[in-house]
PDB file of C-alpha atoms in Angstrom:
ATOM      1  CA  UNK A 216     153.540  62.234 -28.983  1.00 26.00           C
ATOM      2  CA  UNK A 217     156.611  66.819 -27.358  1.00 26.00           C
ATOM      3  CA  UNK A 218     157.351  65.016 -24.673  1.00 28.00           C
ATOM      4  CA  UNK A 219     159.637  65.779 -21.711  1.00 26.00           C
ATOM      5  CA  UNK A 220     158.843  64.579 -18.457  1.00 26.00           C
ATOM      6  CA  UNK A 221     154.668  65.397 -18.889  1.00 28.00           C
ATOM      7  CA  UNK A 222     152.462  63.076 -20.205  1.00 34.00           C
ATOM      8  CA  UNK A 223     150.215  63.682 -23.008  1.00 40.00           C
ATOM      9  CA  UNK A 224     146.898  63.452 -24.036  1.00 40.00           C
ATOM     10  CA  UNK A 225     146.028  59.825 -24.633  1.00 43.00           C
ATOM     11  CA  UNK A 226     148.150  58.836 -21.703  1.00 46.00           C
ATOM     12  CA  UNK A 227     146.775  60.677 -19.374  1.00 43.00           C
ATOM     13  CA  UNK A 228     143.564  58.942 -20.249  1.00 42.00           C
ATOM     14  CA  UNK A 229     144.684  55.460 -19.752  1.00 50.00           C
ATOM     15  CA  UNK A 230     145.802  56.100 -16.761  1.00 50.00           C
ATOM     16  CA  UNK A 231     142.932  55.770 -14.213  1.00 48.00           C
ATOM     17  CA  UNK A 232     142.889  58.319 -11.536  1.00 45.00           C
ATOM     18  CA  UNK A 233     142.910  57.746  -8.043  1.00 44.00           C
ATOM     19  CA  UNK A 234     139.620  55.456  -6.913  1.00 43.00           C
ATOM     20  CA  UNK A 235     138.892  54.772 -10.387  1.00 46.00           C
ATOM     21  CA  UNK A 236     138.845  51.210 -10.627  1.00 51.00           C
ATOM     22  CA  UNK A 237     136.935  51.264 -13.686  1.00 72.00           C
ATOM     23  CA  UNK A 238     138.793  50.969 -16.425  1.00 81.00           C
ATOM     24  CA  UNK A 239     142.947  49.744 -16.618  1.00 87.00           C
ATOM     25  CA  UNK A 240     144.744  46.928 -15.750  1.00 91.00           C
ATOM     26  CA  UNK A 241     143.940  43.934 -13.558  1.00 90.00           C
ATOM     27  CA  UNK A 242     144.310  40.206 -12.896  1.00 91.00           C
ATOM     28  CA  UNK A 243     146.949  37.489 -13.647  1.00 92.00           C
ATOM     29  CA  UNK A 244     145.129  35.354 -15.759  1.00 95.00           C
ATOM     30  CA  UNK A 245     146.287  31.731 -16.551  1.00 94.00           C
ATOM     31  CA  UNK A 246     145.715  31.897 -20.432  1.00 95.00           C
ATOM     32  CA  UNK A 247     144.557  33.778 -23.124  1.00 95.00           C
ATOM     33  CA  UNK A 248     141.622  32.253 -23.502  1.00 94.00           C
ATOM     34  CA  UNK A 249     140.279  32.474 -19.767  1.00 95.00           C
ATOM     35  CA  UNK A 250     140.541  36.717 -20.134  1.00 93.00           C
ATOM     36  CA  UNK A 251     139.667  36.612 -24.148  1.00 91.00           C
ATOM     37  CA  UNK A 252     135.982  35.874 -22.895  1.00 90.00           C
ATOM     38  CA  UNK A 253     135.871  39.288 -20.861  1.00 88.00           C
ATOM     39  CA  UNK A 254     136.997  40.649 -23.819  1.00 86.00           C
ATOM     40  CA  UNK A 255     135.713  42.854 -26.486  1.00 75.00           C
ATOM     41  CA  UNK A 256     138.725  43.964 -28.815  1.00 60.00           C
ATOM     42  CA  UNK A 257     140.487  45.622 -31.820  1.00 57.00           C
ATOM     43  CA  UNK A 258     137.863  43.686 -34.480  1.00 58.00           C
ATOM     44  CA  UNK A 259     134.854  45.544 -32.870  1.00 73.00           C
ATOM     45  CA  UNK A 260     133.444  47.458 -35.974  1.00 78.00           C
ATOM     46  CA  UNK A 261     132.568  50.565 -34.172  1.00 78.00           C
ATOM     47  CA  UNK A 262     136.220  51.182 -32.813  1.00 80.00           C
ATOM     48  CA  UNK A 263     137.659  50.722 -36.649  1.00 86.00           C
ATOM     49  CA  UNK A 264     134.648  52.825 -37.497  1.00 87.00           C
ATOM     50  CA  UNK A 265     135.899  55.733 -35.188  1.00 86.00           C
ATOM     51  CA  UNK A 266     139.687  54.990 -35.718  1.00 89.00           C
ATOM     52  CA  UNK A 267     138.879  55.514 -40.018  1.00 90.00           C
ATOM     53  CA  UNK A 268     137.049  58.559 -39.010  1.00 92.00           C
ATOM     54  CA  UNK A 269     140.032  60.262 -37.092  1.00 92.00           C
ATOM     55  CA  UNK A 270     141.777  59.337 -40.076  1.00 92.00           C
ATOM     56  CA  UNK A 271     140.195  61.287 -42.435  1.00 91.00           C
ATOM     57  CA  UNK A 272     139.786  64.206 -40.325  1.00 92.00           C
ATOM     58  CA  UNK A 273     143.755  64.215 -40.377  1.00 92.00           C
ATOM     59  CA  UNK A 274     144.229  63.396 -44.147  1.00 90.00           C
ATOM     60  CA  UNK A 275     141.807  66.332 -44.549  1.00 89.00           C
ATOM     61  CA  UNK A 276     143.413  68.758 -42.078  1.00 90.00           C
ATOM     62  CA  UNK A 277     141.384  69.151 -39.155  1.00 91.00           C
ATOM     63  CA  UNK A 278     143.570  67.687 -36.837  1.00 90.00           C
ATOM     64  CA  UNK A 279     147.565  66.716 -36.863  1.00 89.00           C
ATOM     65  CA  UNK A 280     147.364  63.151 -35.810  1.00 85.00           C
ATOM     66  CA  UNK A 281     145.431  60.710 -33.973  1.00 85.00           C
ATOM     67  CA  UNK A 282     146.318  57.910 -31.703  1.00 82.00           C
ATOM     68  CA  UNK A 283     143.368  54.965 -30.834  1.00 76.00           C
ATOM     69  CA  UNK A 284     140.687  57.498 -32.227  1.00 80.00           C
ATOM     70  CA  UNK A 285     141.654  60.766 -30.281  1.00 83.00           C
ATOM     71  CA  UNK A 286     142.757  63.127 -31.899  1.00 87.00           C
ATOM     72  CA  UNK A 287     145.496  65.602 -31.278  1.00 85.00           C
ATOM     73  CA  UNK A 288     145.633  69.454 -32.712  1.00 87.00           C
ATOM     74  CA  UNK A 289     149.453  70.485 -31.601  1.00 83.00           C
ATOM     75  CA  UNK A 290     152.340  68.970 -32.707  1.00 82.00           C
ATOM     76  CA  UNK A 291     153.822  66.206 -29.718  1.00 82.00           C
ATOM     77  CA  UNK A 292     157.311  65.072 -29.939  1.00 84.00           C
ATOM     78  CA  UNK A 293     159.478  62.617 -28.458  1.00 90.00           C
ATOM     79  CA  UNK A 294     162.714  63.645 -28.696  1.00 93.00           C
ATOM     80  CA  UNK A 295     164.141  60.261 -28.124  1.00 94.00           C
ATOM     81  CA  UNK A 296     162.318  58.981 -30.962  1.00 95.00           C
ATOM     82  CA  UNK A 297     163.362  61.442 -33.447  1.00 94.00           C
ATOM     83  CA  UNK A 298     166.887  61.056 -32.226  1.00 95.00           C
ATOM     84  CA  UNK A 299     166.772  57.050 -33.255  1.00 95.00           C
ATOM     85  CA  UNK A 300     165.019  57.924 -36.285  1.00 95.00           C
ATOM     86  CA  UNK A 301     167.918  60.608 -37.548  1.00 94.00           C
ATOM     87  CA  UNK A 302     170.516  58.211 -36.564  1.00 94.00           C
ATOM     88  CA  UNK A 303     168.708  54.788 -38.651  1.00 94.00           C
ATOM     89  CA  UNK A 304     168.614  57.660 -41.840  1.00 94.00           C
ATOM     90  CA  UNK A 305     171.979  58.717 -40.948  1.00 93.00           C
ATOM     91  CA  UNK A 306     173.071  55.272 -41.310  1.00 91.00           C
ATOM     92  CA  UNK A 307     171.432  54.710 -44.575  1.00 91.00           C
ATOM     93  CA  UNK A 308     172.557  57.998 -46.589  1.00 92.00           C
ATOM     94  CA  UNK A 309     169.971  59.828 -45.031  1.00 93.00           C
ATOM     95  CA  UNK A 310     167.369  57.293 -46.384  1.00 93.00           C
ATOM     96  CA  UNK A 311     164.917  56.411 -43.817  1.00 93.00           C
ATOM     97  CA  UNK A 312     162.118  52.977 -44.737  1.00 94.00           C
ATOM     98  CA  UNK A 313     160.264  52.109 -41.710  1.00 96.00           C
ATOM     99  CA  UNK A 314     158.064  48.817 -40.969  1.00 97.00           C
ATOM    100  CA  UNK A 315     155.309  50.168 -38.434  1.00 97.00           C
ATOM    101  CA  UNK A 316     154.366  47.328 -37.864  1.00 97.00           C
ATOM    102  CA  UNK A 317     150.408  47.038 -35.964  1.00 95.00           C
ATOM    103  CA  UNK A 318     150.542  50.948 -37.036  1.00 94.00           C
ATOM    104  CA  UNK A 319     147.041  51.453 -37.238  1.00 93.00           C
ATOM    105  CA  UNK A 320     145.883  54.036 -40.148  1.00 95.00           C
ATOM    106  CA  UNK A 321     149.523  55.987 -39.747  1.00 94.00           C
ATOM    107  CA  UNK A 322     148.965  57.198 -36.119  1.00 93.00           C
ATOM    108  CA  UNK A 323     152.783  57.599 -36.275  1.00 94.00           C
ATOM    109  CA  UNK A 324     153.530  58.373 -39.605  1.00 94.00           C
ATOM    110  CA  UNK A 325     151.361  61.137 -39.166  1.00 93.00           C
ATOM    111  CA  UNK A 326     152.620  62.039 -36.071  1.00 93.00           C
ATOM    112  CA  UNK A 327     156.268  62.849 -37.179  1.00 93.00           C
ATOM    113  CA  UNK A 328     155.254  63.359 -40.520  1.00 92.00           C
ATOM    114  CA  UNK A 329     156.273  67.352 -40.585  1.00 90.00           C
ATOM    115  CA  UNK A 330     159.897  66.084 -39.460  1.00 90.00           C
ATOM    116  CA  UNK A 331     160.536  63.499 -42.751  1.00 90.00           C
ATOM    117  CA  UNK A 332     161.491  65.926 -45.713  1.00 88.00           C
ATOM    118  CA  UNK A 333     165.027  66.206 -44.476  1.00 91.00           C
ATOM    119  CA  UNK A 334     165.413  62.649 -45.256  1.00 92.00           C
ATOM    120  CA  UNK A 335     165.908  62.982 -49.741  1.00 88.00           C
ATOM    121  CA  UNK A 336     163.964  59.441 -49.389  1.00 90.00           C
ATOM    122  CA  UNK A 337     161.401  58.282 -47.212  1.00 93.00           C
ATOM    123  CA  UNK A 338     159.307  55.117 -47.008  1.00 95.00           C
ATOM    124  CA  UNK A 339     157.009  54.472 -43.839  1.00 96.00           C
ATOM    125  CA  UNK A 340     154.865  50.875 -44.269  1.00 97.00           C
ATOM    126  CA  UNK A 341     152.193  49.538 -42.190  1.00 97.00           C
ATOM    127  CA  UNK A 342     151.385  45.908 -41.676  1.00 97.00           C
ATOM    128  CA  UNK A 343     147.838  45.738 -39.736  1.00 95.00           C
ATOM    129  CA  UNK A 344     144.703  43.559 -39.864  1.00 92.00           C
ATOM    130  CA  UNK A 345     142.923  43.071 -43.119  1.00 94.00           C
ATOM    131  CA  UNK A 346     140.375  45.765 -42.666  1.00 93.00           C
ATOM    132  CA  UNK A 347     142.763  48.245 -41.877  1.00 95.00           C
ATOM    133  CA  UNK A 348     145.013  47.915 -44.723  1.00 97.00           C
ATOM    134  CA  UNK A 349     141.730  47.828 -47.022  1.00 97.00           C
ATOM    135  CA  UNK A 350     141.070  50.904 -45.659  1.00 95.00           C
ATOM    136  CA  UNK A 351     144.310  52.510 -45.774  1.00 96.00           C
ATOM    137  CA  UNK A 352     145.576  51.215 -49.306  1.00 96.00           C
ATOM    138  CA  UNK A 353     141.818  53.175 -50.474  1.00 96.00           C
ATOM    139  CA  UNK A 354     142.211  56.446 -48.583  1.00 95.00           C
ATOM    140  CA  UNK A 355     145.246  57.258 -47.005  1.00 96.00           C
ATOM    141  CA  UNK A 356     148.325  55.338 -48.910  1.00 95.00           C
ATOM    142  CA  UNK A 357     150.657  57.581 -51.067  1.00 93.00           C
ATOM    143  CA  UNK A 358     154.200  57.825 -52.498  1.00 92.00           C
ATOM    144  CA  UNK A 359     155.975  57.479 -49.105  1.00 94.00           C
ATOM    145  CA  UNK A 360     152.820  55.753 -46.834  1.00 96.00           C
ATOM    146  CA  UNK A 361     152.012  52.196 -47.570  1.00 96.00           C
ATOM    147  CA  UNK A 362     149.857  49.341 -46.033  1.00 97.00           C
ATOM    148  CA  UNK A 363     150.328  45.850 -46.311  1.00 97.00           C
ATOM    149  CA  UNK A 364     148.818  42.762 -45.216  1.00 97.00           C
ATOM    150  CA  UNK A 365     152.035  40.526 -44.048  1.00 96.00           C
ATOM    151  CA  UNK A 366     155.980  41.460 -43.658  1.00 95.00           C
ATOM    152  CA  UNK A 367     156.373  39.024 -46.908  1.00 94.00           C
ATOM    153  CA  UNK A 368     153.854  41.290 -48.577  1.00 94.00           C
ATOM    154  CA  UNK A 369     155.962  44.183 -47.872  1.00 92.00           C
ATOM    155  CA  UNK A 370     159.321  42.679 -48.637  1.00 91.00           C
ATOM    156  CA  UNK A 371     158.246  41.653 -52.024  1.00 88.00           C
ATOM    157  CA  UNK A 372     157.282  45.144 -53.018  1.00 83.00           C
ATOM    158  CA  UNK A 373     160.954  45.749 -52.707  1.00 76.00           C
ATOM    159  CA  UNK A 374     160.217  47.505 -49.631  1.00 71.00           C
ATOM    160  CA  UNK A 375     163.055  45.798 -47.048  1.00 78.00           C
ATOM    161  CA  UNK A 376     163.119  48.511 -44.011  1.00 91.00           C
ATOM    162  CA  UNK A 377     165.882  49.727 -41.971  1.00 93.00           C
ATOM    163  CA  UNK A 378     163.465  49.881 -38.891  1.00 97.00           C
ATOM    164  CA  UNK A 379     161.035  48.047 -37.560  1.00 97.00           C
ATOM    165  CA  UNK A 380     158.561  49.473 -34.500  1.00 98.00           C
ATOM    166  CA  UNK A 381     156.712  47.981 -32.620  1.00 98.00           C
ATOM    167  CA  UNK A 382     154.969  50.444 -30.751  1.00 95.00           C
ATOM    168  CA  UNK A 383     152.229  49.210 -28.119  1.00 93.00           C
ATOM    169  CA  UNK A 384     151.939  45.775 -30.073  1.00 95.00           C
ATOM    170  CA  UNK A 385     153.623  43.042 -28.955  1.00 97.00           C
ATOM    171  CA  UNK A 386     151.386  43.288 -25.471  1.00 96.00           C
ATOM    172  CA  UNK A 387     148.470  42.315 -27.440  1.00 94.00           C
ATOM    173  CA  UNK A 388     149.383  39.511 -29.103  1.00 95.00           C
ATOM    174  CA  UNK A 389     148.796  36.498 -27.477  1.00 96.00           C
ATOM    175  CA  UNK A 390     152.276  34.681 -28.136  1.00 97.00           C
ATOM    176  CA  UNK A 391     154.506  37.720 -27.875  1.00 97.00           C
ATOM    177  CA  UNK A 392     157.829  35.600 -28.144  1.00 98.00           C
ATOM    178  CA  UNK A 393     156.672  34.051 -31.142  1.00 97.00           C
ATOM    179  CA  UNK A 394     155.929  37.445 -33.193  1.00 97.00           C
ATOM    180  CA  UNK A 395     159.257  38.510 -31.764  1.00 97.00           C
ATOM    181  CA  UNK A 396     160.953  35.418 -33.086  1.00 97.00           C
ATOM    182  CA  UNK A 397     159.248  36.237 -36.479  1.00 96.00           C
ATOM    183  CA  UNK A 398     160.363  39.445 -36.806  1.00 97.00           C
ATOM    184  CA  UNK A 399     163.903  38.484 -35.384  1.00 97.00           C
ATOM    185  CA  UNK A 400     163.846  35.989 -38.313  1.00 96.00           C
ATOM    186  CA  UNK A 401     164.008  38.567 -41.120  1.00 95.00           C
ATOM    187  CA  UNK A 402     166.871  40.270 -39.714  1.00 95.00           C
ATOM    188  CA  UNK A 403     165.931  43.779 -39.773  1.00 95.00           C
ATOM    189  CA  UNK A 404     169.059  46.595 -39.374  1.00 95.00           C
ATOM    190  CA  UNK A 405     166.535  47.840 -35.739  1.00 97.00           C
ATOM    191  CA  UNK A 406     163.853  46.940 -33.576  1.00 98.00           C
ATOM    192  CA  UNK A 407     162.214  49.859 -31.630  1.00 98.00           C
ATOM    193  CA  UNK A 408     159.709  48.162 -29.327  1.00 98.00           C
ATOM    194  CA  UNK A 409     158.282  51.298 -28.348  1.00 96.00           C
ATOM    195  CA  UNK A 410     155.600  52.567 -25.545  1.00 94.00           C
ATOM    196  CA  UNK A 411     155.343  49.153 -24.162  1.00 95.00           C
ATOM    197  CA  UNK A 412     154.569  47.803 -20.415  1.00 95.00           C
ATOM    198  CA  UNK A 413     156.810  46.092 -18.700  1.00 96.00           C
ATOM    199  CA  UNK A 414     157.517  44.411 -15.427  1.00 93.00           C
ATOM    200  CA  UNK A 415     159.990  43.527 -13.032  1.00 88.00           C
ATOM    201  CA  UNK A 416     158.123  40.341 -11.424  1.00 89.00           C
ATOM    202  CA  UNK A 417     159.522  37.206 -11.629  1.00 88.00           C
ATOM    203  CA  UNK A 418     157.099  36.307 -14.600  1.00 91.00           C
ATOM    204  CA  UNK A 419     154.941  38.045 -17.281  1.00 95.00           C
ATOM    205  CA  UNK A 420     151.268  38.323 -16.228  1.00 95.00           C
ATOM    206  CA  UNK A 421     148.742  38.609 -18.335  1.00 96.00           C
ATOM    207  CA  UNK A 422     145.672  41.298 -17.361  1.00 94.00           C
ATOM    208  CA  UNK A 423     143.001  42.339 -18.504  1.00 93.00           C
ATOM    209  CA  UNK A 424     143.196  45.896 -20.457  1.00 91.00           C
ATOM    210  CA  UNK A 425     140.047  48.138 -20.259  1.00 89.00           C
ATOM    211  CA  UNK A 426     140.028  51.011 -22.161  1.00 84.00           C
ATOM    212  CA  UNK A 427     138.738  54.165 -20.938  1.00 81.00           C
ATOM    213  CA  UNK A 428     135.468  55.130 -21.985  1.00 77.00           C
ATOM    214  CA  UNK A 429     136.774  58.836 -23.100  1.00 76.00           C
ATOM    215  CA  UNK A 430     138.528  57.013 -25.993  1.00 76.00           C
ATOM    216  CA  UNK A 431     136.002  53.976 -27.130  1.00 76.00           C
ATOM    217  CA  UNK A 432     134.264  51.717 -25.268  1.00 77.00           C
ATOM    218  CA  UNK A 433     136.679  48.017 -25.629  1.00 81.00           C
ATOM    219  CA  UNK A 434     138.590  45.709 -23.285  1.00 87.00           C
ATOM    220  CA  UNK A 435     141.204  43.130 -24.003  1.00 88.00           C
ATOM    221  CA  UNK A 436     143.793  40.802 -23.058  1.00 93.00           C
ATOM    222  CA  UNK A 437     147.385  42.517 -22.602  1.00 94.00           C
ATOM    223  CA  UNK A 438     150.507  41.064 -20.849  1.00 96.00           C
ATOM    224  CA  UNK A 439     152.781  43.244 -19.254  1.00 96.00           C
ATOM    225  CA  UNK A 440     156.506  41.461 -19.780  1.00 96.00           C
ATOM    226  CA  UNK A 441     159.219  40.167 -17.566  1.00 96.00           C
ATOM    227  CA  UNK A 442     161.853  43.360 -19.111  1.00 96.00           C
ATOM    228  CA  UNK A 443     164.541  41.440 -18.384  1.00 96.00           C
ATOM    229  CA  UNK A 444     163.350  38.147 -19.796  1.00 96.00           C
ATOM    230  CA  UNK A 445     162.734  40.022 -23.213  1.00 97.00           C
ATOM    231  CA  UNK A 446     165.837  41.396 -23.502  1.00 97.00           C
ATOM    232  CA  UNK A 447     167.516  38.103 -22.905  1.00 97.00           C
ATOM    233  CA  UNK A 448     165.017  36.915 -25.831  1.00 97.00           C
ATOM    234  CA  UNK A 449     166.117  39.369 -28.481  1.00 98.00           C
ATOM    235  CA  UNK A 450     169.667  39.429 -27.588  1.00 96.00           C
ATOM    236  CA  UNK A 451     170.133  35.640 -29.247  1.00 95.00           C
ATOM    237  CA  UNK A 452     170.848  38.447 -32.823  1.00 97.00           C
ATOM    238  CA  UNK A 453     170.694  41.655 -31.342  1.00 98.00           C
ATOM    239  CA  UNK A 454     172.512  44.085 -29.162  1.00 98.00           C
ATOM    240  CA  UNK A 455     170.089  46.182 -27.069  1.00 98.00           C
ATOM    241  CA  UNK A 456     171.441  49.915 -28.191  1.00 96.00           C
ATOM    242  CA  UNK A 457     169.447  52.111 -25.651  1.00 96.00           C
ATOM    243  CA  UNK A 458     166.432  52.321 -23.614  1.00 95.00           C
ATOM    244  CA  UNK A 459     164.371  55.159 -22.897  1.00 95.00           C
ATOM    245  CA  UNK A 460     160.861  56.421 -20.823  1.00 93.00           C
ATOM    246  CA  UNK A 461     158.589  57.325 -24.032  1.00 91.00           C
ATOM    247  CA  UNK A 462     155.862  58.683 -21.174  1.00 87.00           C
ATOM    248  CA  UNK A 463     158.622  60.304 -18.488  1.00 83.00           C
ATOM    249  CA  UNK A 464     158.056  58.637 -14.902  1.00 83.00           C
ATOM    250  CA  UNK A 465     154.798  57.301 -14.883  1.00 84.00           C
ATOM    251  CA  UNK A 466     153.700  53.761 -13.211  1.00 88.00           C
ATOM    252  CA  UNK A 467     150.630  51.619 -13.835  1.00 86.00           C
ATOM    253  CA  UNK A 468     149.369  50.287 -11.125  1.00 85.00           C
ATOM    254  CA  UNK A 469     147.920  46.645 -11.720  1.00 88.00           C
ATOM    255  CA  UNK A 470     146.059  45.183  -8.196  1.00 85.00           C
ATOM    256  CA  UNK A 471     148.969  45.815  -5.560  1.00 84.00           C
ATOM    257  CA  UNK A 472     151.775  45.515  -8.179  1.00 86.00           C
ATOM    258  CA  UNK A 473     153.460  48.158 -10.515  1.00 89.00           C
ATOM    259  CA  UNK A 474     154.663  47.651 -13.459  1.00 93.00           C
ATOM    260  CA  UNK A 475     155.713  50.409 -16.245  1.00 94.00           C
ATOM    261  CA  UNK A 476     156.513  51.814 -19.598  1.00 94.00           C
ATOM    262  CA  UNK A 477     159.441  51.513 -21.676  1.00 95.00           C
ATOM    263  CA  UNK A 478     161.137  51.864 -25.332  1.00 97.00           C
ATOM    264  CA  UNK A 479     163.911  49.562 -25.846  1.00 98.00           C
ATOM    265  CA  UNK A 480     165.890  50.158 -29.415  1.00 98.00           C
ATOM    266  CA  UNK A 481     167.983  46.857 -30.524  1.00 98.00           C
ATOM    267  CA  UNK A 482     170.537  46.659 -33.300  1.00 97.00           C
ATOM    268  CA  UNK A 483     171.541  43.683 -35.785  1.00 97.00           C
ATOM    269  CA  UNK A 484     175.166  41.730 -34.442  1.00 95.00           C
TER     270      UNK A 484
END
């Protein structure tokens, strides 16, 4: 995303506006199943088909980045961000090897990607569906951006990160705890779970997501977490460092509850 206290592009989309009950977040559903039916998601061939062509129009500079197909011309920070990501590199002789992990084609690589040669060696890796990291190992992978089909994958290529994020992922998967587990399991230096929705209810919920037709016509299954409870989770290894708002003050409204967004940064004990 620079960010302040406004909201940018994308977000402003996903929010629905007053009256607009069209497209959001609703329900509590009792499994993943029961809302996966409503559902069509990430596999859907003509969102990866949009999402590669954003791509390219970035790789061949017509735009600076994209995020979930839209693409953005002016350069978007988050100041927060770059101040975790100068202090990981800082930590590691000014070496900086990132595990995006769910990154898409490099929506964040390319994002920030004008702010990495102060760092004398950078490595930014992606582990994402198959047909993602087909695509990317073809078209967009280079010297410092890779793609990979598993953490194993990546670790094997000598490729052990300082950083893992986890930016707007862990909603989507159906057993969060269990992909946090996994990735608690490697013991990575950081976790960044980034731009992620969280709750303060007494339990997680699980809703149904639908996307705004502006971006790409989809819908899925996305819990918004107890904030709390996930902390607790992660802090069996890890110390949570800081937390900040990656979109400034802004609520989602889901039926007649609220829940929100938040980046939470944990470090190794």
């Amino acid at each position: 995303m620079r960010i302040k206290h406004f909201l940018n592009k994308a977000i402003n989309l996903l929010v629905p506006k007053k009256g607009n009950v069209n497209y959001g977040w609703s329900g509590n559903y009792s499994s993943w199943k029961e809302v996966s039916v409503l559902c069509n998601g990430y596999d859907d061939k003509i969102i990866f088909e949009k999402v590669k062509s954003a791509s390219l129009a970035v790789k061949n500079g017509k735009a600076l980045f994209e995020r979930d197909s839209v693409l953005f011309f002016e350069e978007d920070r988050n100041e927060d961000f770059l101040k975790i990501i100068d202090a990981v590199a800082l930590d590691n002789n000014n070496e900086l090897h990132v595990l995006d992990f769910g990154g898409s084609l490099g929506s964040l690589y390319f994002q920030y990607k004008s702010e990495f040669s102060k760092y004398k060696n950078l490595k930014w890796s992606i582990i994402e569906q198959s047909h993602f990291v087909d695509f990317g190992k073809k078209e967009l992978q280079d010297e410092n951006l890779r793609f990979y089909y598993t953490i194993e994958e990546c670790i094997k290529d000598k490729n052990k990160a300082d950083i893992v994020i986890l930016s707007s992922v862990i909603s989507y998967f159906e057993k969060p705890y269990e992909l946090l587990s996994e990735i608690i399991s490697f013991n990575f230096k950081y976790i960044l779970i980034d731009k992620t929705i969280f709750c303060n209810f007494p339990e997680d919920i699980l809703t149904l997501q639908i996307v705004p037709p502006e971006i790409y016509t989809a819908s899925y299954p996305c819990w918004v977490l107890n904030e709390h409870k996930l902390c607790k989770f992660v802090s069996t290894k890890y110390d949570l460092q800081k937390k900040f708002n990656p979109f400034g003050e802004t609520v989602i409204k889901i039926d007649d509850k609220t829940a929100y967004f938040k980046a939470l940064l944990f470090k190794i004990k």
